[in-house]
JSON list of C-alpha atoms in Angstrom, two decimals:
[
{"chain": "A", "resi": 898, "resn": "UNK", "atom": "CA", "xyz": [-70.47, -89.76, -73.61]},
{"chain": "A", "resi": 899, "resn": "UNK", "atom": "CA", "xyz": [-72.44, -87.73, -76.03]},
{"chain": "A", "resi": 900, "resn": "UNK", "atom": "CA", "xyz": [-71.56, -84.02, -76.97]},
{"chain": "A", "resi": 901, "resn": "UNK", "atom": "CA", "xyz": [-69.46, -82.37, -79.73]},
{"chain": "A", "resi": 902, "resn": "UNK", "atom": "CA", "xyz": [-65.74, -83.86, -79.29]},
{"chain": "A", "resi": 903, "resn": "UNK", "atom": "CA", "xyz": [-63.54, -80.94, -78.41]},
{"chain": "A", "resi": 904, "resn": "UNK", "atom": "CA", "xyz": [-60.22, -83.09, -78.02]},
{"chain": "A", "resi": 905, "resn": "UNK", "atom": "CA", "xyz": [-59.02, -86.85, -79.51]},
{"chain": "A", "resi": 906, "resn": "UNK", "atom": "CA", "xyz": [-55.92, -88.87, -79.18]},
{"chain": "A", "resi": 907, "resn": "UNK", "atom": "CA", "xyz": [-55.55, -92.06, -81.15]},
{"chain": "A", "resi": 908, "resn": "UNK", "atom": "CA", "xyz": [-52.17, -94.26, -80.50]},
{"chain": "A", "resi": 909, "resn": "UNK", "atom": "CA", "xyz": [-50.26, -91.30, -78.55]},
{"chain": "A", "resi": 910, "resn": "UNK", "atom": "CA", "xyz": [-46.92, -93.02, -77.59]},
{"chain": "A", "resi": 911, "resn": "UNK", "atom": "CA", "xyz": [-43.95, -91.04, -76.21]},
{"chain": "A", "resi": 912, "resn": "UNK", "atom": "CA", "xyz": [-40.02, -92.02, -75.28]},
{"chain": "A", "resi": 913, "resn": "UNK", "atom": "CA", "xyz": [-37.95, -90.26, -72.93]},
{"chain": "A", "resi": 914, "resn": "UNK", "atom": "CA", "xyz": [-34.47, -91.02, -73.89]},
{"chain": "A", "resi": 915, "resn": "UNK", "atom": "CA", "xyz": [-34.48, -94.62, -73.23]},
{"chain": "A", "resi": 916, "resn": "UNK", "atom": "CA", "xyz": [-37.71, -94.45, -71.31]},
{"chain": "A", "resi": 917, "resn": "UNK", "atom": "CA", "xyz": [-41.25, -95.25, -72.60]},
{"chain": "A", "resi": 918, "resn": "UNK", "atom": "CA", "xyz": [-43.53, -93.12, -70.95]},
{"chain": "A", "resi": 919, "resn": "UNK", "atom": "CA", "xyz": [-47.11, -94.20, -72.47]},
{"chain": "A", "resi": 920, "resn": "UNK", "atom": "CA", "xyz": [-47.62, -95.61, -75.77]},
{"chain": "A", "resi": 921, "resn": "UNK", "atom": "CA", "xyz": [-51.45, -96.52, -77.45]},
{"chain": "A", "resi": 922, "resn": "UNK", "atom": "CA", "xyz": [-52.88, -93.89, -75.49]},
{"chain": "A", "resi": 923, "resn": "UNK", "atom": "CA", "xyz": [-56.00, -93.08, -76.77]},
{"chain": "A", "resi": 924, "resn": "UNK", "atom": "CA", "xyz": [-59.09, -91.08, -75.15]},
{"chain": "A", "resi": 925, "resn": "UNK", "atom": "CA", "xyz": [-61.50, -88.53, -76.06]},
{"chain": "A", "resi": 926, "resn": "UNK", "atom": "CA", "xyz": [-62.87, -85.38, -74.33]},
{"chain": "A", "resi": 927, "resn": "UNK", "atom": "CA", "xyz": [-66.20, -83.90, -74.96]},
{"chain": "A", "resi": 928, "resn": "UNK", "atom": "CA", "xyz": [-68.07, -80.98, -74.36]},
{"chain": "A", "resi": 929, "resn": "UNK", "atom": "CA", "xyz": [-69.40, -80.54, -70.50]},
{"chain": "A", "resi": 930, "resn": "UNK", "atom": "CA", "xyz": [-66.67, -83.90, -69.82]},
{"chain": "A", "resi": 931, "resn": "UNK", "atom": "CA", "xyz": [-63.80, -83.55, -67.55]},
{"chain": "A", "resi": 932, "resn": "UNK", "atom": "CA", "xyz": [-60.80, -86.22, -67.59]},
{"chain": "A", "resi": 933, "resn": "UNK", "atom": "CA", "xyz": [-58.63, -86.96, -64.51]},
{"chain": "A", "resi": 934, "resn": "UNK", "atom": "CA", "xyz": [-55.57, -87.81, -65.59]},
{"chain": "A", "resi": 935, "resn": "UNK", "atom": "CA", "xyz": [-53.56, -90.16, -63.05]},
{"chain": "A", "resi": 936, "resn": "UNK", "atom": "CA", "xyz": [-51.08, -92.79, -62.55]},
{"chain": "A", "resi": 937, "resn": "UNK", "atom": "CA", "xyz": [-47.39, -92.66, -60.48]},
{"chain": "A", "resi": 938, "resn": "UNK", "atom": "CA", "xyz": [-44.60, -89.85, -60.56]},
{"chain": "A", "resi": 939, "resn": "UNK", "atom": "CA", "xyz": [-43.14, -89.80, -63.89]},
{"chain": "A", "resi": 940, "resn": "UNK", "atom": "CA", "xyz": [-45.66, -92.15, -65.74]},
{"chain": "A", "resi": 941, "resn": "UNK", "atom": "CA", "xyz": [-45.74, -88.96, -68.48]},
{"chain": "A", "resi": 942, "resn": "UNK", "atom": "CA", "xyz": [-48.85, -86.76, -67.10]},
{"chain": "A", "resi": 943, "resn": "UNK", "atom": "CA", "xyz": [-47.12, -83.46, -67.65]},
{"chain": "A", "resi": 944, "resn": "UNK", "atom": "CA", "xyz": [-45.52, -84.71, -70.92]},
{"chain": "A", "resi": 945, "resn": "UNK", "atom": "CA", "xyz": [-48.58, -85.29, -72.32]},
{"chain": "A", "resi": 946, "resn": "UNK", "atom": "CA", "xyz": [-49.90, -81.61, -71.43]},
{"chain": "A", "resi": 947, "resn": "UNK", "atom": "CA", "xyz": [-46.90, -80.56, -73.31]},
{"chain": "A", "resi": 948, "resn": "UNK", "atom": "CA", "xyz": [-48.24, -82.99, -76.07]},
{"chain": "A", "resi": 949, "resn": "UNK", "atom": "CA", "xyz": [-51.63, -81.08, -76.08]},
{"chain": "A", "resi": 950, "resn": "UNK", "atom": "CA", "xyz": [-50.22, -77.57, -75.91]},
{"chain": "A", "resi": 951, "resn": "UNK", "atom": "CA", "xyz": [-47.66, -78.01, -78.44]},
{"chain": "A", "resi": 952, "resn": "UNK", "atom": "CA", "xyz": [-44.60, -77.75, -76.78]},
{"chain": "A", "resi": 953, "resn": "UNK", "atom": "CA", "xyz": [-43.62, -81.25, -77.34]},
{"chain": "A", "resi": 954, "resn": "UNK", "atom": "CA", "xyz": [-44.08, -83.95, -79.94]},
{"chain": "A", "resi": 955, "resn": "UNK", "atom": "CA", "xyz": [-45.47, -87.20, -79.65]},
{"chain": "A", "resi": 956, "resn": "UNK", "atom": "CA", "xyz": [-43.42, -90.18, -80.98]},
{"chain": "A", "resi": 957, "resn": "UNK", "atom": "CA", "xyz": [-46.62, -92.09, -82.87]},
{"chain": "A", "resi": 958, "resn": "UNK", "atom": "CA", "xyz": [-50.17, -91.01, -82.84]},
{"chain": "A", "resi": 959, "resn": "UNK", "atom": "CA", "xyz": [-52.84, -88.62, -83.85]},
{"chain": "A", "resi": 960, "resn": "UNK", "atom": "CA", "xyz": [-53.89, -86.06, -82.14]},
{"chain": "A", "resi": 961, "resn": "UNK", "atom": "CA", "xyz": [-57.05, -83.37, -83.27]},
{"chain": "A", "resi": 962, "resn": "UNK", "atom": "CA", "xyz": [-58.53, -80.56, -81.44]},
{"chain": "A", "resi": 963, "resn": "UNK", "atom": "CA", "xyz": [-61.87, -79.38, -82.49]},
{"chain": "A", "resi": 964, "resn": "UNK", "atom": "CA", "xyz": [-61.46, -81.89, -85.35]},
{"chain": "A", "resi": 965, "resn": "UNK", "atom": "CA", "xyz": [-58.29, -80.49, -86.43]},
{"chain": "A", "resi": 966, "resn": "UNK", "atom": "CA", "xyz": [-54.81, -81.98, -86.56]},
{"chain": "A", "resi": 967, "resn": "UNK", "atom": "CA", "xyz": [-52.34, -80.46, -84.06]},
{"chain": "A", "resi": 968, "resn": "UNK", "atom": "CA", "xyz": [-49.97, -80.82, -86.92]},
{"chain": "A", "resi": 969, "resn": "UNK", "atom": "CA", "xyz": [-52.04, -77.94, -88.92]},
{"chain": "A", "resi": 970, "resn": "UNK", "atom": "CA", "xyz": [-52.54, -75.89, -85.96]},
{"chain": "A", "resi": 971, "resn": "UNK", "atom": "CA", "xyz": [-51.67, -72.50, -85.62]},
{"chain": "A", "resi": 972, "resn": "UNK", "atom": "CA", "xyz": [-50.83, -70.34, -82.82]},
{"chain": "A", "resi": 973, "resn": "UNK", "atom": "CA", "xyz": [-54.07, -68.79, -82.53]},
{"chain": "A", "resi": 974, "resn": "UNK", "atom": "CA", "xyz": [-55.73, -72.09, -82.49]},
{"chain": "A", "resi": 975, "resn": "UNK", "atom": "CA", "xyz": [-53.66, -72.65, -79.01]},
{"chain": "A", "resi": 976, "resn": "UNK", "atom": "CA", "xyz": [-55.85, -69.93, -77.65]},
{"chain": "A", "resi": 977, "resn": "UNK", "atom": "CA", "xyz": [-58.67, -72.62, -77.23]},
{"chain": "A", "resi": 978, "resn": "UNK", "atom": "CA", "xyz": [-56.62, -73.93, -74.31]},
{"chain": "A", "resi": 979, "resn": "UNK", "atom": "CA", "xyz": [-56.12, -72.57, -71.14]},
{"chain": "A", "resi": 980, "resn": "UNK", "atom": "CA", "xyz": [-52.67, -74.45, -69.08]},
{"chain": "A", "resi": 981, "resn": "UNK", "atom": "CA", "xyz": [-52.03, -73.96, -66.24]},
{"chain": "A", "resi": 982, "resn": "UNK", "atom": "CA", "xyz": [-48.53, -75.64, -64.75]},
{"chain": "A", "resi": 983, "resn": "UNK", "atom": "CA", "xyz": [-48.03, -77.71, -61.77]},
{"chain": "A", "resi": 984, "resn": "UNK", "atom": "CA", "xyz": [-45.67, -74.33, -61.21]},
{"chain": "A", "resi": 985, "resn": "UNK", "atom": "CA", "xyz": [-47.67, -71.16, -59.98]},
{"chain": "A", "resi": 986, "resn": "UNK", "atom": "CA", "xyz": [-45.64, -69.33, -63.12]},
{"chain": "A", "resi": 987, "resn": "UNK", "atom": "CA", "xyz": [-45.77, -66.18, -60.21]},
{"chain": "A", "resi": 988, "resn": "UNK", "atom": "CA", "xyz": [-43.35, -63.76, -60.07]},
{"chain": "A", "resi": 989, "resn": "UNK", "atom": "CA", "xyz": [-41.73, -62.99, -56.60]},
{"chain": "A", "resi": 990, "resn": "UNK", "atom": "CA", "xyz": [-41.06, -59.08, -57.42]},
{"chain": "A", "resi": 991, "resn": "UNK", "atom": "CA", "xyz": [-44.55, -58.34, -58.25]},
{"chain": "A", "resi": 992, "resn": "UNK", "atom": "CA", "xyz": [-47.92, -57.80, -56.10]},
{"chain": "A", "resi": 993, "resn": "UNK", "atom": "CA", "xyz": [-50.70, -60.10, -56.12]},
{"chain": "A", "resi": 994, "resn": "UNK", "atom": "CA", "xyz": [-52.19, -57.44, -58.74]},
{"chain": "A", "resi": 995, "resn": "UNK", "atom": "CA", "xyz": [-49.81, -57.57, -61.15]},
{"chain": "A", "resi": 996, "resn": "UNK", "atom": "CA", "xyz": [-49.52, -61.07, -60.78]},
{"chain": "A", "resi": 997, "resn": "UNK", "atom": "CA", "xyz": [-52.77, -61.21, -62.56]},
{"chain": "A", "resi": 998, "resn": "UNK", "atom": "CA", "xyz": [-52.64, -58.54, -65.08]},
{"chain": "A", "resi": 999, "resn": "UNK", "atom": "CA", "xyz": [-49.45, -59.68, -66.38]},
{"chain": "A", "resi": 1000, "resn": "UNK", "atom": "CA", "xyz": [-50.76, -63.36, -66.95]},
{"chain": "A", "resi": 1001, "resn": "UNK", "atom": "CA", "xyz": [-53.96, -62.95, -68.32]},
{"chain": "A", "resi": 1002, "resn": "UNK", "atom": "CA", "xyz": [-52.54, -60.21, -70.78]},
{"chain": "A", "resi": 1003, "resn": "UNK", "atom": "CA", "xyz": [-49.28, -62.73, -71.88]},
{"chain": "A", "resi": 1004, "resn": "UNK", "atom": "CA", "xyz": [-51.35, -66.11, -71.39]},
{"chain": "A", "resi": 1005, "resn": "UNK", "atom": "CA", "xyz": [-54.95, -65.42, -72.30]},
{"chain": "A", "resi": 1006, "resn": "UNK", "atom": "CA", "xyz": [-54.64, -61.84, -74.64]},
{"chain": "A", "resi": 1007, "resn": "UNK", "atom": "CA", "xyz": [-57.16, -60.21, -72.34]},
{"chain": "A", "resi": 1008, "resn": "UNK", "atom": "CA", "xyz": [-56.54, -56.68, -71.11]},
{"chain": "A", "resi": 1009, "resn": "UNK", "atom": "CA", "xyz": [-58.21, -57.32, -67.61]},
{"chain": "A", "resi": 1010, "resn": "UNK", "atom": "CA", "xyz": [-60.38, -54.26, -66.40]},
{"chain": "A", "resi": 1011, "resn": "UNK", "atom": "CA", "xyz": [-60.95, -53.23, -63.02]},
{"chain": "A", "resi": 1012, "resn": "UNK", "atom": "CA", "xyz": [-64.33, -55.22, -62.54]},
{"chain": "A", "resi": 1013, "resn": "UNK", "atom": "CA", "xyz": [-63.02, -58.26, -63.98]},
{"chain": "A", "resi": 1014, "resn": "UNK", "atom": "CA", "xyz": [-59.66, -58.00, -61.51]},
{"chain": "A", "resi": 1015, "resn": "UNK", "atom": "CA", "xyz": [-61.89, -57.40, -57.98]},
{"chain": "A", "resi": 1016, "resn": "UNK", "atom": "CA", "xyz": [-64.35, -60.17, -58.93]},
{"chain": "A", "resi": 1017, "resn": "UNK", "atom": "CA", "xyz": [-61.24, -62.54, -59.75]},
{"chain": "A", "resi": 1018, "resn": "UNK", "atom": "CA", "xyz": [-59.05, -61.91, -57.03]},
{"chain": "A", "resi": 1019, "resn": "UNK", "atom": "CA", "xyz": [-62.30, -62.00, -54.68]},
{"chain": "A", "resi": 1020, "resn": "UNK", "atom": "CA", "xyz": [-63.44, -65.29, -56.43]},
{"chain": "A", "resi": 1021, "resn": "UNK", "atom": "CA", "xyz": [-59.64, -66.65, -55.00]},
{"chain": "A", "resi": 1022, "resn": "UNK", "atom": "CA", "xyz": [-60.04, -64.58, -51.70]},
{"chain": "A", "resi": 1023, "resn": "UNK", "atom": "CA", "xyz": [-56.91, -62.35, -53.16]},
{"chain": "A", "resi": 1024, "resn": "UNK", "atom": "CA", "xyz": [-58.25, -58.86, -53.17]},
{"chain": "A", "resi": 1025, "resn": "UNK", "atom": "CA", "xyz": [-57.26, -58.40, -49.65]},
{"chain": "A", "resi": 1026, "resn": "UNK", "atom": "CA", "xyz": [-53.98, -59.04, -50.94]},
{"chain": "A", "resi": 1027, "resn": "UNK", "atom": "CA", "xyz": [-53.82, -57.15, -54.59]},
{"chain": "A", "resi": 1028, "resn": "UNK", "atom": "CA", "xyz": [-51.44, -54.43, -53.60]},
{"chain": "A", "resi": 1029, "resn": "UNK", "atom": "CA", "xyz": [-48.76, -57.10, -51.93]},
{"chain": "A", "resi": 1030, "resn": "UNK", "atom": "CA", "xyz": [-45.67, -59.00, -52.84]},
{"chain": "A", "resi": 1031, "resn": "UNK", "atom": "CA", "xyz": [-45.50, -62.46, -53.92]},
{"chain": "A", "resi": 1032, "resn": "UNK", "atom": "CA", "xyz": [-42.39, -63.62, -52.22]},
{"chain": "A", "resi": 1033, "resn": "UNK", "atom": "CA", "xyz": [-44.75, -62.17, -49.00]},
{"chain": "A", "resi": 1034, "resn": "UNK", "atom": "CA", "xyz": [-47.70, -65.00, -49.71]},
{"chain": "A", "resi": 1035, "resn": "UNK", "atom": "CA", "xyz": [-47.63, -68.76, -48.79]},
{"chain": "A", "resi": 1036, "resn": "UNK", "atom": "CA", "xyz": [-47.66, -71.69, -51.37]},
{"chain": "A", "resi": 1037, "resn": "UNK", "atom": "CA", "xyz": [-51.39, -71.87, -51.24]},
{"chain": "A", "resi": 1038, "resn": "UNK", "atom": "CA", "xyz": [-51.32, -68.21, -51.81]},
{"chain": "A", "resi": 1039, "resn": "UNK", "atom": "CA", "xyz": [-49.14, -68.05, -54.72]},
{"chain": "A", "resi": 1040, "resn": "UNK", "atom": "CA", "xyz": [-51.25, -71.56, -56.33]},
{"chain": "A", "resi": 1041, "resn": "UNK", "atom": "CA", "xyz": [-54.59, -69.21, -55.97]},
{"chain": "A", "resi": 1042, "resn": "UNK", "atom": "CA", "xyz": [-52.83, -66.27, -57.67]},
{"chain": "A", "resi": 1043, "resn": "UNK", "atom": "CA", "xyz": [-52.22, -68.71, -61.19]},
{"chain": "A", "resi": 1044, "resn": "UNK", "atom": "CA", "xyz": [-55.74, -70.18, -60.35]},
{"chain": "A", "resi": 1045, "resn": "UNK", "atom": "CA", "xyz": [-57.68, -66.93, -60.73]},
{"chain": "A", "resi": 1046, "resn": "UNK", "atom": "CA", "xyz": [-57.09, -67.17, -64.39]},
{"chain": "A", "resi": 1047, "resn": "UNK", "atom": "CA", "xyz": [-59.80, -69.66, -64.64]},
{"chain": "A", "resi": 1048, "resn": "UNK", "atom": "CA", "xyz": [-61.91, -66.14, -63.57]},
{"chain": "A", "resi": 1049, "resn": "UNK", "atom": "CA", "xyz": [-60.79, -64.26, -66.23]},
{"chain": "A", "resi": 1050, "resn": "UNK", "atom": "CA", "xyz": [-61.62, -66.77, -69.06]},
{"chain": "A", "resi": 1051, "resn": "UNK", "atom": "CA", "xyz": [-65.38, -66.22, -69.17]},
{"chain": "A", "resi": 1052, "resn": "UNK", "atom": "CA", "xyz": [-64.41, -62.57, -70.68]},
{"chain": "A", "resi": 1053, "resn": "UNK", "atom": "CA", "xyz": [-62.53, -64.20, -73.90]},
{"chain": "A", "resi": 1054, "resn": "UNK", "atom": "CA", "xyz": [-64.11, -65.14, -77.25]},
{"chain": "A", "resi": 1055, "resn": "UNK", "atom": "CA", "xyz": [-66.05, -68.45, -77.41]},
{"chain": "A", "resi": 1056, "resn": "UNK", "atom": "CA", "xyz": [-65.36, -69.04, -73.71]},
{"chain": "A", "resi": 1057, "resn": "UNK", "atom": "CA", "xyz": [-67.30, -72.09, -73.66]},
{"chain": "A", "resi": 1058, "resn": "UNK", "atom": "CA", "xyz": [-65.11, -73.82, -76.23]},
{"chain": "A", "resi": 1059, "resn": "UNK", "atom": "CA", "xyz": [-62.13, -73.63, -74.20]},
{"chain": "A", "resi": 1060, "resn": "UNK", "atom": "CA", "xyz": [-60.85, -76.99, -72.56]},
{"chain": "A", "resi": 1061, "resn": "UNK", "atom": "CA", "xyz": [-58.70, -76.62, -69.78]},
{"chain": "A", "resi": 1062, "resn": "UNK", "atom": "CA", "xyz": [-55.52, -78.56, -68.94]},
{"chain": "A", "resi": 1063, "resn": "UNK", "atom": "CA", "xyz": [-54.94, -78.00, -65.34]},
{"chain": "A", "resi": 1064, "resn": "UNK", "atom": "CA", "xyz": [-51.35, -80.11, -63.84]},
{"chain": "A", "resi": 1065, "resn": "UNK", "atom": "CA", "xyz": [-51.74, -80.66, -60.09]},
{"chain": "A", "resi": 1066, "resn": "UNK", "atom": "CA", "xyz": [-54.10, -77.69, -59.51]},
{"chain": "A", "resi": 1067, "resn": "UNK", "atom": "CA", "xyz": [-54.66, -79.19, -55.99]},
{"chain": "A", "resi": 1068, "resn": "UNK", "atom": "CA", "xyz": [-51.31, -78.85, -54.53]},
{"chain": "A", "resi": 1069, "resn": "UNK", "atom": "CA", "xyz": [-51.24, -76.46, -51.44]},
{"chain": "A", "resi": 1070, "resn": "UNK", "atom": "CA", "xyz": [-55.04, -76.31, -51.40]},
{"chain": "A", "resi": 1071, "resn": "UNK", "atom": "CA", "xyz": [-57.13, -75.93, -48.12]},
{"chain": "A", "resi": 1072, "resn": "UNK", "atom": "CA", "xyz": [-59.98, -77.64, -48.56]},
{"chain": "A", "resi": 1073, "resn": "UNK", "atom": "CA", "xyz": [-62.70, -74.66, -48.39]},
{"chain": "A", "resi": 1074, "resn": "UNK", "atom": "CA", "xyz": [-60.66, -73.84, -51.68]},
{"chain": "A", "resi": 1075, "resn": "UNK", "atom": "CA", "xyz": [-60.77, -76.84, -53.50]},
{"chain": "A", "resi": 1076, "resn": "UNK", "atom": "CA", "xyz": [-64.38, -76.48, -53.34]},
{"chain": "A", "resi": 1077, "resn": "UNK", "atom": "CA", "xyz": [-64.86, -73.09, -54.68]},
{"chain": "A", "resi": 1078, "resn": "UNK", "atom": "CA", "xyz": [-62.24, -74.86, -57.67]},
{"chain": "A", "resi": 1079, "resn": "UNK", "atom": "CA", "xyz": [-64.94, -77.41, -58.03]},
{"chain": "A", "resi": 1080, "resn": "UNK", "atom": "CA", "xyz": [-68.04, -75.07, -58.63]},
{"chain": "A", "resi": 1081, "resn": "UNK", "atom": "CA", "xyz": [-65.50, -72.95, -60.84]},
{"chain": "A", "resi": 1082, "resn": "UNK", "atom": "CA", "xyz": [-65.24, -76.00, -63.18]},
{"chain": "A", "resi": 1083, "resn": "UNK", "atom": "CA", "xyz": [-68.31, -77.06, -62.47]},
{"chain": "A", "resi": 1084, "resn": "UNK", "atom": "CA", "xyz": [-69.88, -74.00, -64.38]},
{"chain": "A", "resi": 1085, "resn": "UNK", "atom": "CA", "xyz": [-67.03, -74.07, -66.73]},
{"chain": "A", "resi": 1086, "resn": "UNK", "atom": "CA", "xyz": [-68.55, -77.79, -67.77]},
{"chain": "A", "resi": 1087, "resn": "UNK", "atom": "CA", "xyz": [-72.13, -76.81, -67.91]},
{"chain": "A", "resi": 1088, "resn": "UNK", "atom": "CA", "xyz": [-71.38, -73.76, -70.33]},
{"chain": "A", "resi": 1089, "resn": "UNK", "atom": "CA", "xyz": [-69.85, -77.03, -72.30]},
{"chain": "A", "resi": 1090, "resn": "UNK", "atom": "CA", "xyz": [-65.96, -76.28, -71.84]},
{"chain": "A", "resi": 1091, "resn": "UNK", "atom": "CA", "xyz": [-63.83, -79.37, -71.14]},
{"chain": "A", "resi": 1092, "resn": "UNK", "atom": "CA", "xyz": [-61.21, -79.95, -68.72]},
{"chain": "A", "resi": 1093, "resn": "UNK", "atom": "CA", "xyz": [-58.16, -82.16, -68.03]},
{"chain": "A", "resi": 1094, "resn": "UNK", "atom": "CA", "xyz": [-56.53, -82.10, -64.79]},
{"chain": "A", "resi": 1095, "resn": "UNK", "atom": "CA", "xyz": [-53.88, -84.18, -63.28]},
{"chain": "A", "resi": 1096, "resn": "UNK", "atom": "CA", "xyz": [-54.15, -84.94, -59.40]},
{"chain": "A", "resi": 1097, "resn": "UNK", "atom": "CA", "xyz": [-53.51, -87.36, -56.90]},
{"chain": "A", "resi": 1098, "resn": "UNK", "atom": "CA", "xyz": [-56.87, -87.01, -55.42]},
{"chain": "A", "resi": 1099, "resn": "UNK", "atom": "CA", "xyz": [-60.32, -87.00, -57.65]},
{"chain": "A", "resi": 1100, "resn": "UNK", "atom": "CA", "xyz": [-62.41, -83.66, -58.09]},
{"chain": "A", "resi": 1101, "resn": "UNK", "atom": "CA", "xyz": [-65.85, -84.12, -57.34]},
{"chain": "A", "resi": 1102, "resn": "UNK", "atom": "CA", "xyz": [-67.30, -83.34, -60.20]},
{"chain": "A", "resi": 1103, "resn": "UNK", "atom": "CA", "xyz": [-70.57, -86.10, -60.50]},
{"chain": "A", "resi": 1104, "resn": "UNK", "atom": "CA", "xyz": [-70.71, -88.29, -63.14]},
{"chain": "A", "resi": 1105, "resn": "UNK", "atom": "CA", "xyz": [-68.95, -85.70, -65.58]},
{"chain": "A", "resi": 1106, "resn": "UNK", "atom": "CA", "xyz": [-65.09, -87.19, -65.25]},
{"chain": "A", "resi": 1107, "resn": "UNK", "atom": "CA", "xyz": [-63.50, -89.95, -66.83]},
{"chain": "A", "resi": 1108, "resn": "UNK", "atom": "CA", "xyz": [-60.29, -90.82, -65.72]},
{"chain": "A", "resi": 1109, "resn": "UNK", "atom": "CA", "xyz": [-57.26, -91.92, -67.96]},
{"chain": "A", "resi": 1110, "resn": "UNK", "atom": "CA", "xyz": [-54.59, -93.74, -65.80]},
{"chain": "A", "resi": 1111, "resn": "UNK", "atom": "CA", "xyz": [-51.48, -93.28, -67.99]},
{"chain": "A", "resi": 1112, "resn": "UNK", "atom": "CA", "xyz": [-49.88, -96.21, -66.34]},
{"chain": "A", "resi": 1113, "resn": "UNK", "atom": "CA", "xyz": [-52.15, -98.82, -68.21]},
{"chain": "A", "resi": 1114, "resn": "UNK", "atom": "CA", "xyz": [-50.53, -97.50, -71.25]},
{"chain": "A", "resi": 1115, "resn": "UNK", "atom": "CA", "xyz": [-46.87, -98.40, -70.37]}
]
């Protein structure tokens, strides 16, 4: 794989109480490369997002993002990653709208516009929808609402340098979705973002994924 390295683990090993998770984990992502993280329930996928986003901290190992140790980083370095949960983060109480608004404003620092919400929520099929209630919309529903994100990140700085960490984006997709979720990384790729996404089934994506099975690394 050839391209600037945007992320780089070298010997990543991680305990859970009495558990071992993963340990010698090492892989690299590039620009305009996707990885597909897999392996069982519980083999440490979404512990290692935490790894990546800072929330958690690996037990032995390196770990650099644009060539920079995670233990330098600063907050506003985070802002080169976009995560989204296997949890749709979406709050009951509010409409599909505000849905939006409040997570790109608290999550990615933009202050969405009204041209930037209709070609979102349209990009999800949502805009039908922008002036209901979560707790009204199905699981599928509620998944597209935290997906639409991935529409608002072309409007932030440097979008192309973004990688994004996407845990079981899949779930409670139709398939006519999942497609318009593969062109949407698709062009994130080929502006020469990177993405890692957890899932039980593949993305196609052509020869631009790697996968990482985390339970080689037990």
């Amino acid at each position: 794989m050839t391209g600037e390295v945007l992320i780089e683990a070298k010997h990543l090993a991680l305990i859970r109480g009495n558990r071992r998770l993963f340990h010698s984990l090492s892989f690299s992502l590039h620009k305009g490369q996707a990885i597909h993280l897999c392996g069982k329930n519980g083999s440490g996928k979404t512990s290692l997002f935490k790894i990546l986003t800072g929330l958690r901290q690996p037990n032995a190992g390196s770990l650099t993002l644009w060539g920079k140790s995670f233990k330098t980083f600063e907050p506003d370095d985070y802002q080169k990653l976009l995560y989204l949960g296997h949890q749709t983060a979406v709050k009951s109480a509010l409409t599909v709208e505000d849905n939006l608004l409040f997570n790109a404003r608290l999550f990615d620092s933009v202050e969405v516009n009204k041209k930037m919400l209709h070609h979102a929520l349209k990009s999800v099929g949502l805009w039908a929808f922008r002036s209901q209630v979560a707790e009204k919309l199905s699981a599928g529903q509620k998944r597209r609402i935290s997906l639409a994100r991935l529409w608002i990140a072309p409007y932030r700085k440097q979008p192309e340098e973004r990688v994004w960490l996407l845990d079981e984006p899949l779930t409670d997709l139709d398939t006519d979705f999942i497609n318009v979720l593969q062109e949407r990384i698709d062009a994130h790729l080929a502006s020469g973002g990177g993405v890692i996404f957890s899932s039980h089934q593949p993305l196609s994506l052509g020869g631009k994924v790697s996968e990482v099975n985390l339970g080689n690394f037990r």
